[in-house]
Coordinates of C-alpha atoms and ligand atoms in Angstrom, one line a residue:
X1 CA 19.5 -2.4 -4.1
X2 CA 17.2 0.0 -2.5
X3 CA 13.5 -0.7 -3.1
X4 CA 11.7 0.1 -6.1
X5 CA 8.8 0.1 -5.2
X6 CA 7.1 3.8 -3.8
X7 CA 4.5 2.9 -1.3
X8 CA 0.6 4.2 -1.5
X9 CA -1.9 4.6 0.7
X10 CA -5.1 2.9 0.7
X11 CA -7.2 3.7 -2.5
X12 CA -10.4 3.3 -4.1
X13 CA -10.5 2.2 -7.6
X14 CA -13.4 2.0 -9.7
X15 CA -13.3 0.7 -13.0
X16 CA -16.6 2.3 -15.0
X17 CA -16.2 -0.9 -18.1
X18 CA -14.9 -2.5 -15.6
X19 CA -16.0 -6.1 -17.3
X20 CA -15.0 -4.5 -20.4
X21 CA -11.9 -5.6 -23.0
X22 CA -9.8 -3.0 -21.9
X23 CA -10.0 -4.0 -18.2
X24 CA -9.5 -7.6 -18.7
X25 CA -6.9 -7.4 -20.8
X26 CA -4.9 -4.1 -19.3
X27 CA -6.7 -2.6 -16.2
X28 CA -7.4 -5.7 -13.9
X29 CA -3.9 -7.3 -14.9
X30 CA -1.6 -4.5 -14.1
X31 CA -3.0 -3.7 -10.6
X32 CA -2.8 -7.2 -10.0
X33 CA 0.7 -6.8 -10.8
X34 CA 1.3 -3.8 -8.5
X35 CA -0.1 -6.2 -5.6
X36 CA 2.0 -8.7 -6.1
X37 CA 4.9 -6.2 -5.9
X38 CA 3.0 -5.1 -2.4
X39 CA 2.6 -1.8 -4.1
X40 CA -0.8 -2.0 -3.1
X41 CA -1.6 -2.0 0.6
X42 CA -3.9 -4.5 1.9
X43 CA -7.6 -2.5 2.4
X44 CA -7.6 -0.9 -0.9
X45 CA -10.5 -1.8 -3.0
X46 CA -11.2 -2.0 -6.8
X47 CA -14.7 -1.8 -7.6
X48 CA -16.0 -3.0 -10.9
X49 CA -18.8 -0.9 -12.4
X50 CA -21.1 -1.6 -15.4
X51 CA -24.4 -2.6 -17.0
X52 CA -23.3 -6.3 -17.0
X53 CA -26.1 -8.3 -14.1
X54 CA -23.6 -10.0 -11.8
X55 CA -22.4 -9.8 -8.0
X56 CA -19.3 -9.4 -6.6
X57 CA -18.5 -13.3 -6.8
X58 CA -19.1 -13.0 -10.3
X59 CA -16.7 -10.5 -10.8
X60 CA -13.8 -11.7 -9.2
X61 CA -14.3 -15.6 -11.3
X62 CA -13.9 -12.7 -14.3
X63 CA -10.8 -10.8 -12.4
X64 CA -9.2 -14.2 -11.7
X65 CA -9.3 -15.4 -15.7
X66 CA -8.4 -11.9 -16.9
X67 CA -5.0 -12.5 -14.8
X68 CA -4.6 -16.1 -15.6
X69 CA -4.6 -15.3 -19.1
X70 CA -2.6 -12.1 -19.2
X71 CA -0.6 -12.6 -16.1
X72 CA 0.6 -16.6 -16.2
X73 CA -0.3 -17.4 -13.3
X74 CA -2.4 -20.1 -12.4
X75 CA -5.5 -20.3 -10.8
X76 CA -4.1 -21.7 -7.5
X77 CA -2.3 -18.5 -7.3
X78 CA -2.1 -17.4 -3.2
X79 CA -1.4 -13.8 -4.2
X80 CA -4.6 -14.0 -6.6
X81 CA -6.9 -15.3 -4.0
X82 CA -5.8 -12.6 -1.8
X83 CA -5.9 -9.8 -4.7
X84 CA -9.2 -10.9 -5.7
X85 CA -10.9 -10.5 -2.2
X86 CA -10.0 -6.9 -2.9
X87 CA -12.5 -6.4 -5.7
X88 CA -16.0 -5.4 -5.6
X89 CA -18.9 -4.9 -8.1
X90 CA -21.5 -2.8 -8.6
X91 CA -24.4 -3.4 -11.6
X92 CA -24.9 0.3 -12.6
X93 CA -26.7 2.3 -15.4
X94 CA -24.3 5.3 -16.4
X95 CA -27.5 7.2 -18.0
X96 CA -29.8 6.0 -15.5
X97 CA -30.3 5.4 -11.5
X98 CA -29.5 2.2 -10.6
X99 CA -26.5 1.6 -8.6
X100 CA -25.5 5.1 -8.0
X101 CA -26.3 4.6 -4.1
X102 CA -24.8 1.6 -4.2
X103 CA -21.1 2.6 -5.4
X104 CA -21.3 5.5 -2.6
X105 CA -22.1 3.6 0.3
X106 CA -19.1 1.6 -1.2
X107 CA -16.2 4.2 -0.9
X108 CA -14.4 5.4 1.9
X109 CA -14.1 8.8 2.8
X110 CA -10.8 10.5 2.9
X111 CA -8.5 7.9 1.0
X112 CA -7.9 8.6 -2.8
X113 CA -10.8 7.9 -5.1
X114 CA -10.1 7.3 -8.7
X115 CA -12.6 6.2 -11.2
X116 CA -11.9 5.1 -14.4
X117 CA -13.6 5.8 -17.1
X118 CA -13.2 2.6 -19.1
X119 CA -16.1 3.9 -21.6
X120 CA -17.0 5.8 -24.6
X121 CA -16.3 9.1 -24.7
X122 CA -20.2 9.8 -24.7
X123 CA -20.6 8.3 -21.6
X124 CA -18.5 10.8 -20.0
X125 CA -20.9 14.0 -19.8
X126 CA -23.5 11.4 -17.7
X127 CA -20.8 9.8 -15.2
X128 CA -19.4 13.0 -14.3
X129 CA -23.0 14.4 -13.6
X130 CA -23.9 11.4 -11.5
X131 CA -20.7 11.5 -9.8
X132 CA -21.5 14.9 -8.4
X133 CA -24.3 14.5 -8.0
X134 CA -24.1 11.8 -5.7
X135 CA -21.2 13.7 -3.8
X136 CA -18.8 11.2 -5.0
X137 CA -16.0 14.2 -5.9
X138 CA -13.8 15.7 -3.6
X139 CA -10.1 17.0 -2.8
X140 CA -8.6 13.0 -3.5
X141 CA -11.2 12.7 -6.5
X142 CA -9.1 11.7 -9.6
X143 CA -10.2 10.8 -12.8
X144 CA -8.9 8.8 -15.8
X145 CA -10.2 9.1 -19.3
X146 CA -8.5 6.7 -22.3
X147 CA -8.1 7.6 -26.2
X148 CA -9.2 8.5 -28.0
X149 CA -10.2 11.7 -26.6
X150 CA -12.8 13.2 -29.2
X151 CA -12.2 12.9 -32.9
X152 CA -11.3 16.3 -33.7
X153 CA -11.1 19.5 -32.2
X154 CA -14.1 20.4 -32.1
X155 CA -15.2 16.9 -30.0
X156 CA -12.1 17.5 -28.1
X157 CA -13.0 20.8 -27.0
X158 CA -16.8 19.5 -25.8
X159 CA -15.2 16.8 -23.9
X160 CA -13.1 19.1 -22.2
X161 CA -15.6 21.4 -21.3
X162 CA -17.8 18.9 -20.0
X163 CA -14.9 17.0 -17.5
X164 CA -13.8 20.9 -16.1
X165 CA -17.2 21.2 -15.8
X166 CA -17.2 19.2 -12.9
X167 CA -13.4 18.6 -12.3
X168 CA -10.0 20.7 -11.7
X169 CA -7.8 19.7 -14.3
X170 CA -5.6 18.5 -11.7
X171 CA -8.1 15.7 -11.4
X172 CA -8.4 14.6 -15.1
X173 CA -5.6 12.2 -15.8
X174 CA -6.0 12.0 -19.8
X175 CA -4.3 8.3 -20.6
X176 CA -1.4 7.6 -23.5
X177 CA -0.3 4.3 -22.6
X178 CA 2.9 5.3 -24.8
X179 CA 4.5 7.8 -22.0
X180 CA 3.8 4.8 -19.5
X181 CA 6.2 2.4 -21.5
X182 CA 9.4 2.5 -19.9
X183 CA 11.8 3.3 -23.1
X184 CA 9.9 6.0 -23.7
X185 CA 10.6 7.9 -20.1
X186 CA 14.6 6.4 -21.0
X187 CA 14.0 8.9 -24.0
X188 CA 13.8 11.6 -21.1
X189 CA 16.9 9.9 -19.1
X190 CA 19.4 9.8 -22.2
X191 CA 18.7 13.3 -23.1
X192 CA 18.5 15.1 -20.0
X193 CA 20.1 13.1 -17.7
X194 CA 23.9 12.9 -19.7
X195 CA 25.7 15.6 -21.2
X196 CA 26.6 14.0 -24.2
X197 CA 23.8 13.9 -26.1
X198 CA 22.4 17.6 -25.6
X199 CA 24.7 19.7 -27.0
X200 CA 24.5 17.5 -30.6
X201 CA 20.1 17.4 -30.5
X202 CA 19.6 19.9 -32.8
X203 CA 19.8 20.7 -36.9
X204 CA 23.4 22.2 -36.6
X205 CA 24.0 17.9 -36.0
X206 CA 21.4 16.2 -36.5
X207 CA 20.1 15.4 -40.2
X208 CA 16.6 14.5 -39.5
X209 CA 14.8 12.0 -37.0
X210 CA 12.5 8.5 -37.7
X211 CA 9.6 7.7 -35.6
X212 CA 8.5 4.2 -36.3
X213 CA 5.5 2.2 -34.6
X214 CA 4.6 -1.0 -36.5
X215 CA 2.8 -3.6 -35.8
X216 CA 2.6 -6.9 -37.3
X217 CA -1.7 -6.8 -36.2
X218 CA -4.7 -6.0 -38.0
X219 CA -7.7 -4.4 -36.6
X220 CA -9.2 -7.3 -35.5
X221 CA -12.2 -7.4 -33.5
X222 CA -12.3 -3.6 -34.1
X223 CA -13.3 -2.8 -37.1
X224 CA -16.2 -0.6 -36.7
X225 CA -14.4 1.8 -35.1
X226 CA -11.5 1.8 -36.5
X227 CA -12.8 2.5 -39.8
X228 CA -13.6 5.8 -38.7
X229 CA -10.7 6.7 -37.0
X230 CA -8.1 5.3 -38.5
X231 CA -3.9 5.1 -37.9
X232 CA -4.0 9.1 -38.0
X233 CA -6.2 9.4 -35.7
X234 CA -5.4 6.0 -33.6
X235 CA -1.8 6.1 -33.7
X236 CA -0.4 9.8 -34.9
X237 CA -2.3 12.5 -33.1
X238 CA -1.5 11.0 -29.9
X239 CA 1.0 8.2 -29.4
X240 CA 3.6 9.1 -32.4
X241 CA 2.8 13.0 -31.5
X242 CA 4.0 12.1 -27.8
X243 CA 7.0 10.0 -28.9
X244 CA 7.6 13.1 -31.4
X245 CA 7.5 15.9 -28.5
X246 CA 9.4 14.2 -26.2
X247 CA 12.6 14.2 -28.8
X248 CA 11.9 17.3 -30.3
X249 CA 11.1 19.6 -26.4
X250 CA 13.0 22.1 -24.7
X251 CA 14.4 20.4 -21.8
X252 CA 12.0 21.6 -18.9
X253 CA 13.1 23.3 -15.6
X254 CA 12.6 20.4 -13.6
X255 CA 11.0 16.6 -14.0
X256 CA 7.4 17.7 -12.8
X257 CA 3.7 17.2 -14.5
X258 CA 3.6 21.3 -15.7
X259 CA 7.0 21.9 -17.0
X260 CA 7.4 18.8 -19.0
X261 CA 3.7 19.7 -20.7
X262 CA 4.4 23.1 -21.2
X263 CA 7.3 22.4 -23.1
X264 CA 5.5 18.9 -25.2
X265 CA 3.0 21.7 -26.0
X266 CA 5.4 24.3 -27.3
X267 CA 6.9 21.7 -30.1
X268 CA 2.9 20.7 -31.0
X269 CA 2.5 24.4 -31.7
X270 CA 5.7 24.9 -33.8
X271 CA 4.8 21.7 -36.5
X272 CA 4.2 23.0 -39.4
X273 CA 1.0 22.4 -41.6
X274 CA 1.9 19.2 -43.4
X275 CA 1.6 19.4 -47.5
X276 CA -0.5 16.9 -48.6
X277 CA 2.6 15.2 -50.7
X278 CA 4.3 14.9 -47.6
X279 CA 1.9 12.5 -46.2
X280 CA 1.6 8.6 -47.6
X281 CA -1.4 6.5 -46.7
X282 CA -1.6 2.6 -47.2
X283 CA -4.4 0.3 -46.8
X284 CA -3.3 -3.2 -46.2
X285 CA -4.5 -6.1 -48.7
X286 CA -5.3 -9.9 -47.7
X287 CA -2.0 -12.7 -47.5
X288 CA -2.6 -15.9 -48.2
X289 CA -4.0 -16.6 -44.5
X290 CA -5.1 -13.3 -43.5
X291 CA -8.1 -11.1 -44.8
X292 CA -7.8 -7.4 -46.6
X293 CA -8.6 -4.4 -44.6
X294 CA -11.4 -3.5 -46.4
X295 CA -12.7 -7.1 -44.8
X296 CA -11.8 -6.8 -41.9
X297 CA -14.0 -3.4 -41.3
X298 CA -16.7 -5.0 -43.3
X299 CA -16.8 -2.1 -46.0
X300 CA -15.5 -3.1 -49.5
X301 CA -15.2 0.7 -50.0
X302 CA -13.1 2.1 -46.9
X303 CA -10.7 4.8 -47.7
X304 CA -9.5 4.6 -44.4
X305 CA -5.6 4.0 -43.9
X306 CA -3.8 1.2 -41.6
X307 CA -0.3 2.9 -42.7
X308 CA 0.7 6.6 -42.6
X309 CA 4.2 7.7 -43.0
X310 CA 4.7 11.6 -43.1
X311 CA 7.4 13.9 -43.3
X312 CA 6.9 17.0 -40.9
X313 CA 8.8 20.2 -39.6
X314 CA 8.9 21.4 -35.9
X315 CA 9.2 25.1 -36.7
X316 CA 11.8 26.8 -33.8
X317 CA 15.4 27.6 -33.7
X318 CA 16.5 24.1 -33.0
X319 CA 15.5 22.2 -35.6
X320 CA 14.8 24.4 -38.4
X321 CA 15.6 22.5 -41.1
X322 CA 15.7 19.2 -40.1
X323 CA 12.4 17.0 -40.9
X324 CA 10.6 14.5 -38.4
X325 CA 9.7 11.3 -40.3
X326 CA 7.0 9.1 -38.6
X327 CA 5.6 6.1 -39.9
X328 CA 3.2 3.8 -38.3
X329 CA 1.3 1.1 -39.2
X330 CA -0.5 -2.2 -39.0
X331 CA 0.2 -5.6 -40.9
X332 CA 3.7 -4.6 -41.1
X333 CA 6.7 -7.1 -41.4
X334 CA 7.6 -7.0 -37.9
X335 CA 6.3 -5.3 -34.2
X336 CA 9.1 -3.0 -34.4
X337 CA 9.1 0.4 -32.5
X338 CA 12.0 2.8 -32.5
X339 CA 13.0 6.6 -32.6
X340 CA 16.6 6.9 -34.6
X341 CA 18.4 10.5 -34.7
X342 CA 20.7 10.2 -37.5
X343 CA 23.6 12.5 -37.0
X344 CA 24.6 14.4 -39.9
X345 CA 28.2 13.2 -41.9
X346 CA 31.4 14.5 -40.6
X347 CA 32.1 17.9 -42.2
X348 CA 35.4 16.5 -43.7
X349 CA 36.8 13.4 -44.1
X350 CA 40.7 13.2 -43.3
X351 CA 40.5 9.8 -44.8
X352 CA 39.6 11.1 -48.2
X353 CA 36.7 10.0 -50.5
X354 CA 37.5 6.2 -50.5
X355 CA 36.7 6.0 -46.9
X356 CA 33.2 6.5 -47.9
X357 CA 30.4 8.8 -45.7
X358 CA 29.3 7.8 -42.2
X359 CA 27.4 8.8 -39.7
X360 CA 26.2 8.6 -36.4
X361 CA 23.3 7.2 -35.1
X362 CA 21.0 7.1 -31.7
X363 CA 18.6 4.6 -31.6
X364 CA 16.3 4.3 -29.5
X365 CA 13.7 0.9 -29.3
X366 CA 10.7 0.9 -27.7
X367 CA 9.3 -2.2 -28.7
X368 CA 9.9 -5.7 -29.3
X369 CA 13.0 -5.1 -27.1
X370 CA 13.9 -2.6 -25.7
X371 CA 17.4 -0.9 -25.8
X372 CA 19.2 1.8 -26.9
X373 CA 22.3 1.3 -30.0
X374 CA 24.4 3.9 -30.9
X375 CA 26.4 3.5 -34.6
X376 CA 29.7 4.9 -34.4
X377 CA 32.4 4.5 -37.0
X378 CA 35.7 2.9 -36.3
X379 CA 38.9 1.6 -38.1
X380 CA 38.1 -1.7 -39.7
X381 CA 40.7 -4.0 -38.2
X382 CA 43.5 -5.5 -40.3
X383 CA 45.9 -4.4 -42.8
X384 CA 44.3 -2.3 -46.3
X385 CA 44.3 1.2 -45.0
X386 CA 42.0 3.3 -43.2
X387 CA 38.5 1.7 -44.3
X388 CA 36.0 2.7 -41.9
X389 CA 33.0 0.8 -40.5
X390 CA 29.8 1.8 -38.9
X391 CA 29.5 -0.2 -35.6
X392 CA 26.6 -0.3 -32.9
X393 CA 27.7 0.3 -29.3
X394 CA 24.2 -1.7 -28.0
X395 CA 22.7 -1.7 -24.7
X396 CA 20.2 -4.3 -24.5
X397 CA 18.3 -3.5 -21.2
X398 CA 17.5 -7.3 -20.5
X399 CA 21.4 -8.3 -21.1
X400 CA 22.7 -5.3 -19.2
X401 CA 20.6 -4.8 -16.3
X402 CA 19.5 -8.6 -16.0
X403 CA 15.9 -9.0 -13.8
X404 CA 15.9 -5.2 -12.8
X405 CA 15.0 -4.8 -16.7
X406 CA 11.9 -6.4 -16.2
X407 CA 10.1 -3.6 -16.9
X408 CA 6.3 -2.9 -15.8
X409 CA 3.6 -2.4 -18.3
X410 CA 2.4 1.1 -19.1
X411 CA -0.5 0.8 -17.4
X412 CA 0.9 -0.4 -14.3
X413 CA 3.2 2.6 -14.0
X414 CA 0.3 4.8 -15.1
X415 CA -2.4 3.3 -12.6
X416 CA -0.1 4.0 -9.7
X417 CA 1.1 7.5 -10.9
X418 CA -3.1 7.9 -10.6
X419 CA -3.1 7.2 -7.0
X420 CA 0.3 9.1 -6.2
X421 CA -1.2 12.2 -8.1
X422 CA 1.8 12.4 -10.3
X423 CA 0.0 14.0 -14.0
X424 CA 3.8 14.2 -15.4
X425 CA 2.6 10.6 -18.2
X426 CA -0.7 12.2 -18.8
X427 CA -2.1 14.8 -21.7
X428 CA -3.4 18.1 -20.3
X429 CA -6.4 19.6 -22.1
X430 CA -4.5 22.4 -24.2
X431 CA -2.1 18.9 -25.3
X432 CA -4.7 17.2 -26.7
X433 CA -6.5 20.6 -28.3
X434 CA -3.1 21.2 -30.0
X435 CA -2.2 17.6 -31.5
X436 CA -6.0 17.3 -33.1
X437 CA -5.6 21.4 -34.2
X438 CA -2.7 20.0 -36.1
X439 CA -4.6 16.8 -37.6
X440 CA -7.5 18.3 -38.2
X441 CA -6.3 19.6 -41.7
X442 CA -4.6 16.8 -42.7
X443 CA -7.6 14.5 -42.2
X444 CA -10.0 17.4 -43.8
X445 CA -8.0 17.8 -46.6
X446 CA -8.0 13.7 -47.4
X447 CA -11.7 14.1 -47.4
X448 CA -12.4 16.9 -49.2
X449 CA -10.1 15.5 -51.8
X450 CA -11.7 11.9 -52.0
X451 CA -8.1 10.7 -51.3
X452 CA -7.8 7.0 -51.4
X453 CA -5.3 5.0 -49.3
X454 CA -2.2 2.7 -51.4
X455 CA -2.4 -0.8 -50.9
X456 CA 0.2 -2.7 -49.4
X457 CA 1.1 -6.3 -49.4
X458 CA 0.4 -7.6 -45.4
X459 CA 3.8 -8.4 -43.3
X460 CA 5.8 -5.9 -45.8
X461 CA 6.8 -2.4 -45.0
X462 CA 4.2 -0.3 -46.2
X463 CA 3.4 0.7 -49.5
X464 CA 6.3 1.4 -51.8
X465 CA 5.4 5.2 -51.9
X466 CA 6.4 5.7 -48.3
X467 CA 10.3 4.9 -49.1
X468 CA 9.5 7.3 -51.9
X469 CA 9.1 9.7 -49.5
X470 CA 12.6 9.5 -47.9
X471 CA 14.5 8.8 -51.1
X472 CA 13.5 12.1 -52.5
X473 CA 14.9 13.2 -50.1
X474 CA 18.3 11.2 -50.3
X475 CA 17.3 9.4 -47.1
X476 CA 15.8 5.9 -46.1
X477 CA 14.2 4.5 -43.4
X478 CA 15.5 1.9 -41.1
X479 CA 13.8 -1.3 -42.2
X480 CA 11.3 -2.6 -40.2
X481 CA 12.3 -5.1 -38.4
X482 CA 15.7 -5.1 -38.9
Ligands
BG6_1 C1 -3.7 1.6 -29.2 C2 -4.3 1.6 -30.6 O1 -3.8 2.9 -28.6 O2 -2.3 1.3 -29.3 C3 -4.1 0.3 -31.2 O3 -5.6 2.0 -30.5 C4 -2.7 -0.1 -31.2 O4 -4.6 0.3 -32.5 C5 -2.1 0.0 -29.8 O5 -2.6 -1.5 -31.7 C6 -0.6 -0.3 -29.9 O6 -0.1 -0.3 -28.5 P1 1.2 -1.2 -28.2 O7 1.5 -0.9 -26.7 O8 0.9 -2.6 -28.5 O9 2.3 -0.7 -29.1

């Protein structure tokens, strides 16, 4: 097999955060990863930067846990030792002075320079100031920013302005670890890569679509701020919206960063303002082990929602008339992720009404396993007529690829399209703008309302309101983890 592995050049990485949760648990692992796979040439460096007082040494015993834990590996590792020797760390005060000479005597000129901002969003305005100011920016600069990026469209906006004050947009990678998982770009492969699919993806065929992410979790150690963001704004405006537009787009020119974002932006502009009764919001209640919601963000009156399940529109020639169901949650039944196109009946049955209706169906999994089933209908064997049967025709990845399934996190696939300069995975500005333009009314109108989230039992599948939903329309939803 050829090699899978695109090379790099030597890189600077530096992780603003960079002893924070989301490196130890995402950043540090995957690049160790990418080393391992000698993606990473030997001479890059990834410098740590934050207020925590500690020296390089120090950094790397954190590194060196981070993969232990996430990577399982041990500690005696060779490829660890050697990783680790790559890192640096600088103690640095993003609103202050302190360290900013010391990170640019650090970096090398002309090799690509990304820092991460592994921060709050109000961080941002001060880094990119001191970054220029310091003459840390030039042609190779690149820049990575994670969700959520602002909390409306207003914030959104402000952010914006105050990155393009400083950088080219070309130079602003905006993070959804969603279009880094691999099933997700398979979305892209199935549809645009056979002929089969296309000419049935649209409402002539299909009867309507179901966007499911839910997760057996609660918000653990994050309750503060996830009490005031909540699954619309956690989950919907941005990972469900970029599993959404990647069904629902035109299929662009060519695979490159501008034509796949101009057309993800075309299907945020064509949703259609969601009526209120076509939105359901859940707040999960304590199991016998596990607390309530309302406990677990430490405010008995919350009216934020853990579940959401909406039915929407994209408003264009291909799919009016067919709705977009999405659904996500936490303390769900299972960790079960999927997109399923449900194909509309056969327009006559030659087998007459005892046959019974039947359908097609594309599924698509993203998560536990991933894979990709489509239901047809065949002849149930035997004697007794023509009864039909809905069968799946599956392709697990890990049974039918083996080790080359062994797919790479998001954020290693990400990390490295950072340093190739590839913005194809990544939200552009007008992206973002769009998706909260769209949100913004839904989330005003709960307020101004005083709307107050349904309960649901934990580890079921969401209050009983959101299969409401569907049935009024004659429809269900795929049970989660079934
Ligand atoms: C994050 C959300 O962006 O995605 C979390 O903030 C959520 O609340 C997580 O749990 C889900 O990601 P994954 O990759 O585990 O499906």
């Amino acid at each position: 097999m050829v090699s899978r592995i695109i090379p790099v050049d030597e890189f600077d990485l530096i992780i603003f955060g960079g002893t924070g949760d989301l490196a130890r648990r995402k950043i540090i692992p995957a690049l160790f990863k990418r080393f391992q796979d000698e993606q990473i040439p030997s001479g890059s460096r990834i410098i740590g930067a934050a207020r925590s007082d500690m020296d390089a040494e120090a950094f790397r015993e954190f590194a060196r846990d981070a993969i232990v834990a996430e990577c399982k590996v041990s500690h005696e590792n060779k490829d660890l030792a050697e990783f680790v020797e790559a890192l640096d760390y600088v103690m640095i005060d993003a609103l202050g002075e302190e360290g900013w000479a010391d990170l640019s005597a650090l970096l090398q000129p002309g090799r690509v320079r990304a820092f991460y901002f592994s921060v709050g969003p109000s961080l941002f305005d001060a880094l990119a100031e001191r970054l220029d100011r310091h003459q840390m920016v030039d042609a190779e600069t690149r820049i990575v920013v994670e969700k959520p990026f602002g909390r409306d469209l207003s914030s959104a906006r402000a952010l914006n302005k105050v990155l393009s004050a400083r950088f080219d947009e070309t130079q602003i990678y905006r993070i959804d670890h969603y279009l880094g998982k691999e099933t997700v770009q398979n979305l892209m492969a199935v549809r645009f890569g056979n002929v089969l699919f296309e000419p049935l993806w649209n409402s002539q065929f299909v009867d309507h679509i179901q966007i499911t992410v839910a997760e057996t979790v609660g918000v653990g150690g994050r309750g503060s701020y996830y009490d005031k963001s909540g699954a619309m704004r956690d989950m919907v405006q941005n990972h469900l919206m970029q599993l959404l537009c990647l069904t629902a787009m035109e299929p662009p020119a060519k695979f490159d960063p501008d034509a796949v974002r101009d057309e993800k932006l075309k299907v945020i502009r064509a949703l259609n303002a969601v009526e209120p009764h076509h939105i359901i919001r859940g707040q999960y209640d304590a199991s016998a082990e596990d607390s309530s919601f309302r406990e677990d963000v430490e405010n008995p009156q919350s009216k934020t929602e853990s579940f959401i399940a909406l039915k929407c529109h994209v408003q264009n020639w291909r799919w009016a008339g067919t709705p977009f169901y999405l659904r996500t949650g936490k303390r769900l039944e299972a960790r079960d992720s999927e997109i399923i196109v449900v194909f509309k009946d056969a327009p006559h049955s030659i087998f007459g009404a005892e046959a019974g209706r039947h359908h097609n169906e594309l599924r698509i999994q993203l998560q536990p396993d991933e894979g990709i089933t489509l239901k047809v209908t065949i002849k149930e064997p035997g004697p007794g007529g023509m009864r039909l049967l809905d069968v799946p025709l599956d392709m697990s990845f890990a049974e039918t690829l083996g080790p080359a399934a062994d797919t790479p996190d998001a954020y290693e696939r990400l990390i490295m399209d950072v340093v190739r300069g590839n913005q194809t995975l990544f939200m552009r500005n007008d992206e973002v703008e769009a998706a909260w333009a769209w949100t913004d009314p839904i989330i005003q109108g709960w307020e101004s309302r005083g709307d107050v989230p349904k309960p649901y039992d934990s580890f079921s599948q969401g209050p009983a309101a959101a299969d409401m939903l569907m049935q009024r329309d004659g429809r269900t939803w795929r049970e989660i983890g079934q």
